[in-house]
């Protein structure tokens, strides 16, 4: 009988046995905090750049969505911008932002955009994929340098460069 209880406990609290991407668990972990800030769907934050586009995402980040009492529409989306020129651009593009956010929700959930000024996190930059040819010269060992150059040439030929 004791073994059945242990098995039930194991099933009740599943454990991760392999490395997991943070984005895969962010929604479940942050849902209560996002819910308090007005984000019923955490994807508004996690997919902000995909919703509004990378150019607008670089200027502003969402802070909260505030719905009127007992309503599911007419909400105010509050975003943060880093400086005055960004605020002007975001205000000018507010119809585009509201349209894209409402398209994401699937209905006219957000009616107004409010802008606050403050620090905005920098957008993620993709890692460099290709090394510059002159970097092999900094290795120091002539034999290693020659081997790296040959490897680089072979990879370049294979990829058609």
mmCIF file of N, CA and C in Angstrom, residues 15-134:
data_model
loop_
_atom_site.group_PDB
_atom_site.id
_atom_site.type_symbol
_atom_site.label_atom_id
_atom_site.label_comp_id
_atom_site.label_asym_id
_atom_site.label_seq_id
_atom_site.Cartn_x
_atom_site.Cartn_y
_atom_site.Cartn_z
ATOM 1 N N UNK A 15 8.226 16.491 -12.137
ATOM 2 C CA UNK A 15 9.494 17.211 -12.098
ATOM 3 C C UNK A 15 10.085 17.258 -13.491
ATOM 4 N N UNK A 16 10.815 18.311 -13.736
ATOM 5 C CA UNK A 16 11.507 18.429 -15.018
ATOM 6 C C UNK A 16 12.820 17.673 -14.900
ATOM 7 N N UNK A 17 13.049 16.767 -15.808
ATOM 8 C CA UNK A 17 14.259 15.956 -15.751
ATOM 9 C C UNK A 17 15.258 16.349 -16.823
ATOM 10 N N UNK A 18 14.937 17.381 -17.582
ATOM 11 C CA UNK A 18 15.845 17.827 -18.624
ATOM 12 C C UNK A 18 15.825 19.357 -18.640
ATOM 13 N N UNK A 19 16.846 19.969 -19.215
ATOM 14 C CA UNK A 19 16.830 21.431 -19.301
ATOM 15 C C UNK A 19 15.627 21.898 -20.120
ATOM 16 N N UNK A 20 14.989 22.956 -19.669
ATOM 17 C CA UNK A 20 13.803 23.477 -20.319
ATOM 18 C C UNK A 20 14.013 24.957 -20.612
ATOM 19 N N UNK A 21 13.607 25.395 -21.769
ATOM 20 C CA UNK A 21 13.719 26.804 -22.126
ATOM 21 C C UNK A 21 12.829 27.628 -21.204
ATOM 22 N N UNK A 22 13.319 28.783 -20.816
ATOM 23 C CA UNK A 22 12.569 29.659 -19.924
ATOM 24 C C UNK A 22 11.236 30.060 -20.546
ATOM 25 N N UNK A 23 11.219 30.293 -21.844
ATOM 26 C CA UNK A 23 9.984 30.699 -22.516
ATOM 27 C C UNK A 23 8.907 29.628 -22.405
ATOM 28 N N UNK A 24 9.314 28.361 -22.274
ATOM 29 C CA UNK A 24 8.338 27.279 -22.189
ATOM 30 C C UNK A 24 7.583 27.281 -20.864
ATOM 31 N N UNK A 25 8.191 27.771 -19.798
ATOM 32 C CA UNK A 25 7.542 27.765 -18.487
ATOM 33 C C UNK A 25 7.143 29.164 -18.012
ATOM 34 N N UNK A 26 7.515 30.197 -18.768
ATOM 35 C CA UNK A 26 7.239 31.574 -18.355
ATOM 36 C C UNK A 26 5.752 31.826 -18.187
ATOM 37 N N UNK A 27 4.948 31.334 -19.115
ATOM 38 C CA UNK A 27 3.511 31.582 -19.048
ATOM 39 C C UNK A 27 2.889 31.077 -17.770
ATOM 40 N N UNK A 28 3.212 29.827 -17.392
ATOM 41 C CA UNK A 28 2.636 29.259 -16.163
ATOM 42 C C UNK A 28 3.175 29.949 -14.919
ATOM 43 N N UNK A 29 4.456 30.260 -14.916
ATOM 44 C CA UNK A 29 5.076 30.846 -13.726
ATOM 45 C C UNK A 29 4.645 32.289 -13.510
ATOM 46 N N UNK A 30 4.477 33.035 -14.583
ATOM 47 C CA UNK A 30 4.195 34.463 -14.452
ATOM 48 C C UNK A 30 2.716 34.807 -14.557
ATOM 49 N N UNK A 31 1.856 33.844 -14.817
ATOM 50 C CA UNK A 31 0.431 34.119 -15.016
ATOM 51 C C UNK A 31 -0.208 34.884 -13.856
ATOM 52 N N UNK A 32 0.055 34.530 -12.583
ATOM 53 C CA UNK A 32 -0.573 35.304 -11.509
ATOM 54 C C UNK A 32 -0.128 36.767 -11.490
ATOM 55 N N UNK A 33 1.157 37.015 -11.695
ATOM 56 C CA UNK A 33 1.648 38.392 -11.692
ATOM 57 C C UNK A 33 1.116 39.169 -12.883
ATOM 58 N N UNK A 34 1.085 38.540 -14.056
ATOM 59 C CA UNK A 34 0.555 39.208 -15.235
ATOM 60 C C UNK A 34 -0.928 39.477 -15.071
ATOM 61 N N UNK A 35 -1.659 38.555 -14.451
ATOM 62 C CA UNK A 35 -3.086 38.739 -14.229
ATOM 63 C C UNK A 35 -3.372 39.955 -13.363
ATOM 64 N N UNK A 36 -2.530 40.198 -12.364
ATOM 65 C CA UNK A 36 -2.701 41.373 -11.511
ATOM 66 C C UNK A 36 -2.447 42.657 -12.276
ATOM 67 N N UNK A 37 -1.596 42.611 -13.307
ATOM 68 C CA UNK A 37 -1.284 43.783 -14.105
ATOM 69 C C UNK A 37 -2.260 43.954 -15.272
ATOM 70 N N UNK A 38 -3.234 43.058 -15.385
ATOM 71 C CA UNK A 38 -4.239 43.198 -16.424
ATOM 72 C C UNK A 38 -3.981 42.353 -17.649
ATOM 73 N N UNK A 39 -2.935 41.551 -17.641
ATOM 74 C CA UNK A 39 -2.631 40.723 -18.798
ATOM 75 C C UNK A 39 -3.218 39.339 -18.595
ATOM 76 N N UNK A 40 -4.422 39.129 -19.112
ATOM 77 C CA UNK A 40 -5.031 37.820 -19.027
ATOM 78 C C UNK A 40 -4.270 36.814 -19.866
ATOM 79 N N UNK A 41 -3.780 37.257 -21.003
ATOM 80 C CA UNK A 41 -2.983 36.408 -21.880
ATOM 81 C C UNK A 41 -1.531 36.871 -21.792
ATOM 82 N N UNK A 42 -0.692 36.038 -21.226
ATOM 83 C CA UNK A 42 0.711 36.427 -21.050
ATOM 84 C C UNK A 42 1.436 36.593 -22.375
ATOM 85 N N UNK A 43 0.840 36.099 -23.455
ATOM 86 C CA UNK A 43 1.490 36.219 -24.751
ATOM 87 C C UNK A 43 1.627 37.671 -25.194
ATOM 88 N N UNK A 44 0.828 38.584 -24.650
ATOM 89 C CA UNK A 44 0.961 39.993 -25.020
ATOM 90 C C UNK A 44 2.365 40.478 -24.661
ATOM 91 N N UNK A 45 2.897 40.024 -23.538
ATOM 92 C CA UNK A 45 4.247 40.426 -23.149
ATOM 93 C C UNK A 45 5.285 39.565 -23.848
ATOM 94 N N UNK A 46 5.101 38.261 -23.819
ATOM 95 C CA UNK A 46 6.124 37.382 -24.370
ATOM 96 C C UNK A 46 6.226 37.481 -25.886
ATOM 97 N N UNK A 47 5.156 37.914 -26.560
ATOM 98 C CA UNK A 47 5.167 38.022 -28.013
ATOM 99 C C UNK A 47 4.971 39.461 -28.485
ATOM 100 N N UNK A 48 5.354 40.421 -27.666
ATOM 101 C CA UNK A 48 5.142 41.836 -27.977
ATOM 102 C C UNK A 48 5.742 42.213 -29.336
ATOM 103 N N UNK A 49 6.972 41.798 -29.596
ATOM 104 C CA UNK A 49 7.621 42.146 -30.865
ATOM 105 C C UNK A 49 6.880 41.528 -32.051
ATOM 106 N N UNK A 50 6.352 40.344 -31.895
ATOM 107 C CA UNK A 50 5.602 39.701 -32.975
ATOM 108 C C UNK A 50 4.248 40.379 -33.188
ATOM 109 N N UNK A 51 3.668 40.913 -32.123
ATOM 110 C CA UNK A 51 2.354 41.548 -32.222
ATOM 111 C C UNK A 51 2.460 42.910 -32.895
ATOM 112 N N UNK A 52 3.369 43.763 -32.411
ATOM 113 C CA UNK A 52 3.438 45.137 -32.926
ATOM 114 C C UNK A 52 4.533 45.339 -33.956
ATOM 115 N N UNK A 53 5.421 44.375 -34.108
ATOM 116 C CA UNK A 53 6.527 44.511 -35.047
ATOM 117 C C UNK A 53 7.797 44.946 -34.333
ATOM 118 N N UNK A 54 8.953 44.585 -34.865
ATOM 119 C CA UNK A 54 10.211 44.881 -34.182
ATOM 120 C C UNK A 54 10.518 46.370 -34.072
ATOM 121 N N UNK A 55 10.068 47.176 -35.045
ATOM 122 C CA UNK A 55 10.352 48.608 -34.979
ATOM 123 C C UNK A 55 9.611 49.277 -33.827
ATOM 124 N N UNK A 56 8.350 48.942 -33.621
ATOM 125 C CA UNK A 56 7.593 49.519 -32.504
ATOM 126 C C UNK A 56 7.983 48.878 -31.171
ATOM 127 N N UNK A 57 8.340 47.603 -31.188
ATOM 128 C CA UNK A 57 8.758 46.930 -29.955
ATOM 129 C C UNK A 57 10.058 47.518 -29.423
ATOM 130 N N UNK A 58 10.903 48.046 -30.311
ATOM 131 C CA UNK A 58 12.152 48.678 -29.882
ATOM 132 C C UNK A 58 11.883 50.007 -29.197
ATOM 133 N N UNK A 59 10.738 50.623 -29.472
ATOM 134 C CA UNK A 59 10.413 51.923 -28.889
ATOM 135 C C UNK A 59 9.621 51.808 -27.597
ATOM 136 N N UNK A 60 8.792 50.772 -27.457
ATOM 137 C CA UNK A 60 7.879 50.696 -26.319
ATOM 138 C C UNK A 60 7.727 49.258 -25.838
ATOM 139 N N UNK A 61 7.429 49.126 -24.544
ATOM 140 C CA UNK A 61 7.120 47.809 -23.988
ATOM 141 C C UNK A 61 5.822 47.924 -23.183
ATOM 142 N N UNK A 62 4.989 46.879 -23.187
ATOM 143 C CA UNK A 62 3.696 46.948 -22.495
ATOM 144 C C UNK A 62 3.875 46.869 -20.977
ATOM 145 N N UNK A 63 3.104 47.668 -20.266
ATOM 146 C CA UNK A 63 3.116 47.645 -18.802
ATOM 147 C C UNK A 63 1.867 46.982 -18.237
ATOM 148 N N UNK A 64 0.688 47.413 -18.718
ATOM 149 C CA UNK A 64 -0.555 46.827 -18.205
ATOM 150 C C UNK A 64 -1.703 47.087 -19.157
ATOM 151 N N UNK A 65 -2.729 46.261 -19.015
ATOM 152 C CA UNK A 65 -3.996 46.454 -19.716
ATOM 153 C C UNK A 65 -5.051 46.591 -18.625
ATOM 154 N N UNK A 66 -5.765 47.699 -18.655
ATOM 155 C CA UNK A 66 -6.777 47.954 -17.626
ATOM 156 C C UNK A 66 -8.158 48.006 -18.269
ATOM 157 N N UNK A 67 -9.006 47.037 -17.882
ATOM 158 C CA UNK A 67 -10.372 46.969 -18.396
ATOM 159 C C UNK A 67 -11.312 47.706 -17.453
ATOM 160 N N UNK A 68 -12.357 48.332 -17.993
ATOM 161 C CA UNK A 68 -13.386 48.911 -17.116
ATOM 162 C C UNK A 68 -14.084 47.806 -16.336
ATOM 163 N N UNK A 69 -14.647 48.158 -15.204
ATOM 164 C CA UNK A 69 -15.334 47.159 -14.372
ATOM 165 C C UNK A 69 -16.439 46.458 -15.127
ATOM 166 N N UNK A 70 -16.464 45.137 -14.960
ATOM 167 C CA UNK A 70 -17.517 44.281 -15.509
ATOM 168 C C UNK A 70 -17.597 44.331 -17.033
ATOM 169 N N UNK A 71 -16.468 44.648 -17.709
ATOM 170 C CA UNK A 71 -16.470 44.693 -19.170
ATOM 171 C C UNK A 71 -15.250 43.977 -19.720
ATOM 172 N N UNK A 72 -15.387 43.470 -20.938
ATOM 173 C CA UNK A 72 -14.287 42.806 -21.623
ATOM 174 C C UNK A 72 -13.777 43.612 -22.805
ATOM 175 N N UNK A 73 -14.247 44.858 -22.932
ATOM 176 C CA UNK A 73 -13.778 45.711 -24.017
ATOM 177 C C UNK A 73 -13.554 47.117 -23.478
ATOM 178 N N UNK A 74 -13.012 47.985 -24.311
ATOM 179 C CA UNK A 74 -12.782 49.357 -23.881
ATOM 180 C C UNK A 74 -11.586 49.510 -22.957
ATOM 181 N N UNK A 75 -10.634 48.591 -23.014
ATOM 182 C CA UNK A 75 -9.480 48.616 -22.120
ATOM 183 C C UNK A 75 -8.481 49.697 -22.527
ATOM 184 N N UNK A 76 -7.621 50.050 -21.583
ATOM 185 C CA UNK A 76 -6.510 50.967 -21.827
ATOM 186 C C UNK A 76 -5.219 50.180 -21.730
ATOM 187 N N UNK A 77 -4.429 50.213 -22.787
ATOM 188 C CA UNK A 77 -3.116 49.580 -22.811
ATOM 189 C C UNK A 77 -2.092 50.643 -22.453
ATOM 190 N N UNK A 78 -1.328 50.400 -21.397
ATOM 191 C CA UNK A 78 -0.274 51.319 -20.985
ATOM 192 C C UNK A 78 1.063 50.753 -21.430
ATOM 193 N N UNK A 79 1.823 51.569 -22.153
ATOM 194 C CA UNK A 79 3.152 51.173 -22.613
ATOM 195 C C UNK A 79 4.174 52.154 -22.061
ATOM 196 N N UNK A 80 5.415 51.700 -21.982
ATOM 197 C CA UNK A 80 6.514 52.545 -21.513
ATOM 198 C C UNK A 80 7.450 52.824 -22.674
ATOM 199 N N UNK A 81 7.870 54.078 -22.792
ATOM 200 C CA UNK A 81 8.838 54.497 -23.797
ATOM 201 C C UNK A 81 10.039 55.099 -23.086
ATOM 202 N N UNK A 82 11.184 55.108 -23.773
ATOM 203 C CA UNK A 82 12.423 55.555 -23.141
ATOM 204 C C UNK A 82 12.588 57.076 -23.151
ATOM 205 N N UNK A 83 12.080 57.763 -24.161
ATOM 206 C CA UNK A 83 12.332 59.203 -24.282
ATOM 207 C C UNK A 83 11.206 59.871 -25.065
ATOM 208 N N UNK A 84 11.238 61.192 -25.079
ATOM 209 C CA UNK A 84 10.188 61.981 -25.718
ATOM 210 C C UNK A 84 9.964 61.696 -27.187
ATOM 211 N N UNK A 85 11.028 61.639 -28.016
ATOM 212 C CA UNK A 85 10.786 61.329 -29.433
ATOM 213 C C UNK A 85 10.110 59.974 -29.635
ATOM 214 N N UNK A 86 10.443 58.991 -28.800
ATOM 215 C CA UNK A 86 9.787 57.686 -28.904
ATOM 216 C C UNK A 86 8.316 57.814 -28.524
ATOM 217 N N UNK A 87 8.018 58.642 -27.520
ATOM 218 C CA UNK A 87 6.629 58.848 -27.114
ATOM 219 C C UNK A 87 5.820 59.476 -28.243
ATOM 220 N N UNK A 88 6.430 60.426 -28.932
ATOM 221 C CA UNK A 88 5.749 61.062 -30.058
ATOM 222 C C UNK A 88 5.464 60.048 -31.161
ATOM 223 N N UNK A 89 6.455 59.215 -31.465
ATOM 224 C CA UNK A 89 6.281 58.192 -32.499
ATOM 225 C C UNK A 89 5.208 57.191 -32.111
ATOM 226 N N UNK A 90 5.225 56.753 -30.842
ATOM 227 C CA UNK A 90 4.238 55.773 -30.379
ATOM 228 C C UNK A 90 2.840 56.382 -30.410
ATOM 229 N N UNK A 91 2.696 57.644 -29.991
ATOM 230 C CA UNK A 91 1.386 58.295 -30.049
ATOM 231 C C UNK A 91 0.895 58.401 -31.489
ATOM 232 N N UNK A 92 1.820 58.722 -32.408
ATOM 233 C CA UNK A 92 1.446 58.845 -33.808
ATOM 234 C C UNK A 92 1.028 57.482 -34.379
ATOM 235 N N UNK A 93 1.690 56.410 -33.923
ATOM 236 C CA UNK A 93 1.404 55.060 -34.408
ATOM 237 C C UNK A 93 0.362 54.341 -33.555
ATOM 238 N N UNK A 94 -0.284 55.036 -32.631
ATOM 239 C CA UNK A 94 -1.230 54.377 -31.725
ATOM 240 C C UNK A 94 -2.364 53.653 -32.447
ATOM 241 N N UNK A 95 -2.917 54.180 -33.552
ATOM 242 C CA UNK A 95 -3.947 53.394 -34.242
ATOM 243 C C UNK A 95 -3.418 52.049 -34.756
ATOM 244 N N UNK A 96 -2.178 52.044 -35.229
ATOM 245 C CA UNK A 96 -1.571 50.804 -35.715
ATOM 246 C C UNK A 96 -1.368 49.832 -34.557
ATOM 247 N N UNK A 97 -0.855 50.340 -33.424
ATOM 248 C CA UNK A 97 -0.614 49.491 -32.248
ATOM 249 C C UNK A 97 -1.932 48.902 -31.749
ATOM 250 N N UNK A 98 -2.948 49.744 -31.610
ATOM 251 C CA UNK A 98 -4.243 49.265 -31.124
ATOM 252 C C UNK A 98 -4.842 48.231 -32.071
ATOM 253 N N UNK A 99 -4.720 48.456 -33.371
ATOM 254 C CA UNK A 99 -5.238 47.502 -34.344
ATOM 255 C C UNK A 99 -4.524 46.159 -34.225
ATOM 256 N N UNK A 100 -3.201 46.188 -34.099
ATOM 257 C CA UNK A 100 -2.437 44.936 -34.009
ATOM 258 C C UNK A 100 -2.723 44.188 -32.711
ATOM 259 N N UNK A 101 -2.846 44.920 -31.606
ATOM 260 C CA UNK A 101 -3.142 44.272 -30.322
ATOM 261 C C UNK A 101 -4.548 43.676 -30.349
ATOM 262 N N UNK A 102 -5.504 44.414 -30.889
ATOM 263 C CA UNK A 102 -6.875 43.901 -30.971
ATOM 264 C C UNK A 102 -6.969 42.711 -31.916
ATOM 265 N N UNK A 103 -6.193 42.728 -32.983
ATOM 266 C CA UNK A 103 -6.157 41.571 -33.880
ATOM 267 C C UNK A 103 -5.596 40.364 -33.135
ATOM 268 N N UNK A 104 -4.614 40.604 -32.270
ATOM 269 C CA UNK A 104 -4.050 39.509 -31.470
ATOM 270 C C UNK A 104 -5.106 38.938 -30.532
ATOM 271 N N UNK A 105 -5.866 39.821 -29.850
ATOM 272 C CA UNK A 105 -6.918 39.360 -28.947
ATOM 273 C C UNK A 105 -8.059 38.699 -29.712
ATOM 274 N N UNK A 106 -8.308 39.114 -30.934
ATOM 275 C CA UNK A 106 -9.391 38.552 -31.723
ATOM 276 C C UNK A 106 -10.679 39.356 -31.647
ATOM 277 N N UNK A 107 -10.655 40.442 -30.910
ATOM 278 C CA UNK A 107 -11.809 41.340 -30.833
ATOM 279 C C UNK A 107 -11.312 42.697 -30.354
ATOM 280 N N UNK A 108 -12.162 43.703 -30.370
ATOM 281 C CA UNK A 108 -11.773 45.066 -29.992
ATOM 282 C C UNK A 108 -11.680 45.201 -28.477
ATOM 283 N N UNK A 109 -10.654 44.613 -27.901
ATOM 284 C CA UNK A 109 -10.485 44.625 -26.449
ATOM 285 C C UNK A 109 -9.924 45.955 -25.963
ATOM 286 N N UNK A 110 -8.989 46.530 -26.708
ATOM 287 C CA UNK A 110 -8.276 47.732 -26.268
ATOM 288 C C UNK A 110 -8.764 48.927 -27.080
ATOM 289 N N UNK A 111 -9.190 49.984 -26.372
ATOM 290 C CA UNK A 111 -9.717 51.173 -27.036
ATOM 291 C C UNK A 111 -8.770 52.362 -26.949
ATOM 292 N N UNK A 112 -7.870 52.365 -25.964
ATOM 293 C CA UNK A 112 -7.044 53.541 -25.734
ATOM 294 C C UNK A 112 -5.625 53.120 -25.399
ATOM 295 N N UNK A 113 -4.660 53.968 -25.780
ATOM 296 C CA UNK A 113 -3.256 53.729 -25.500
ATOM 297 C C UNK A 113 -2.742 54.838 -24.593
ATOM 298 N N UNK A 114 -2.152 54.470 -23.461
ATOM 299 C CA UNK A 114 -1.526 55.433 -22.561
ATOM 300 C C UNK A 114 -0.018 55.203 -22.602
ATOM 301 N N UNK A 115 0.747 56.307 -22.599
ATOM 302 C CA UNK A 115 2.195 56.223 -22.729
ATOM 303 C C UNK A 115 2.846 56.801 -21.486
ATOM 304 N N UNK A 116 3.786 56.040 -20.916
ATOM 305 C CA UNK A 116 4.596 56.497 -19.779
ATOM 306 C C UNK A 116 6.052 56.528 -20.216
ATOM 307 N N UNK A 117 6.823 57.418 -19.631
ATOM 308 C CA UNK A 117 8.235 57.484 -19.950
ATOM 309 C C UNK A 117 9.051 56.846 -18.835
ATOM 310 N N UNK A 118 10.032 56.035 -19.223
ATOM 311 C CA UNK A 118 10.888 55.351 -18.259
ATOM 312 C C UNK A 118 11.828 54.400 -18.977
ATOM 313 N N UNK A 119 12.593 53.625 -18.217
ATOM 314 C CA UNK A 119 13.540 52.704 -18.852
ATOM 315 C C UNK A 119 12.822 51.576 -19.591
ATOM 316 N N UNK A 120 13.307 51.286 -20.785
ATOM 317 C CA UNK A 120 12.764 50.223 -21.625
ATOM 318 C C UNK A 120 13.868 49.200 -21.838
ATOM 319 N N UNK A 121 13.587 47.911 -21.647
ATOM 320 C CA UNK A 121 14.626 46.908 -21.892
ATOM 321 C C UNK A 121 15.053 46.908 -23.354
ATOM 322 N N UNK A 122 16.345 46.701 -23.570
ATOM 323 C CA UNK A 122 16.871 46.654 -24.937
ATOM 324 C C UNK A 122 16.365 45.409 -25.641
ATOM 325 N N UNK A 123 16.030 45.522 -26.934
ATOM 326 C CA UNK A 123 15.590 44.330 -27.664
ATOM 327 C C UNK A 123 16.742 43.346 -27.810
ATOM 328 N N UNK A 124 16.413 42.067 -27.813
ATOM 329 C CA UNK A 124 17.432 41.028 -27.948
ATOM 330 C C UNK A 124 18.048 41.085 -29.331
ATOM 331 N N UNK A 125 19.361 40.941 -29.376
ATOM 332 C CA UNK A 125 20.068 40.939 -30.657
ATOM 333 C C UNK A 125 20.479 39.522 -30.985
ATOM 334 N N UNK A 126 20.345 39.151 -32.257
ATOM 335 C CA UNK A 126 20.770 37.797 -32.628
ATOM 336 C C UNK A 126 22.280 37.657 -32.521
ATOM 337 N N UNK A 127 22.723 36.471 -32.145
ATOM 338 C CA UNK A 127 24.155 36.215 -32.010
ATOM 339 C C UNK A 127 24.803 36.176 -33.385
ATOM 340 N N UNK A 128 26.081 36.546 -33.420
ATOM 341 C CA UNK A 128 26.821 36.522 -34.682
ATOM 342 C C UNK A 128 26.979 35.075 -35.128
ATOM 343 N N UNK A 129 26.684 34.821 -36.378
ATOM 344 C CA UNK A 129 26.730 33.458 -36.884
ATOM 345 C C UNK A 129 28.073 33.169 -37.533
ATOM 346 N N UNK A 130 28.626 34.165 -38.161
ATOM 347 C CA UNK A 130 29.815 33.958 -38.968
ATOM 348 C C UNK A 130 30.975 34.745 -38.388
ATOM 349 N N UNK A 131 32.125 34.129 -38.216
ATOM 350 C CA UNK A 131 33.313 34.801 -37.711
ATOM 351 C C UNK A 131 34.024 35.517 -38.859
ATOM 352 N N UNK A 132 34.656 36.621 -38.557
ATOM 353 C CA UNK A 132 35.413 37.364 -39.553
ATOM 354 C C UNK A 132 36.715 36.627 -39.857
ATOM 355 N N UNK A 133 37.222 36.705 -41.090
ATOM 356 C CA UNK A 133 38.429 35.976 -41.459
ATOM 357 C C UNK A 133 39.660 36.398 -40.674
ATOM 358 N N UNK A 134 39.756 37.662 -40.259
ATOM 359 C CA UNK A 134 40.954 38.126 -39.574
ATOM 360 C C UNK A 134 41.057 37.618 -38.137
#
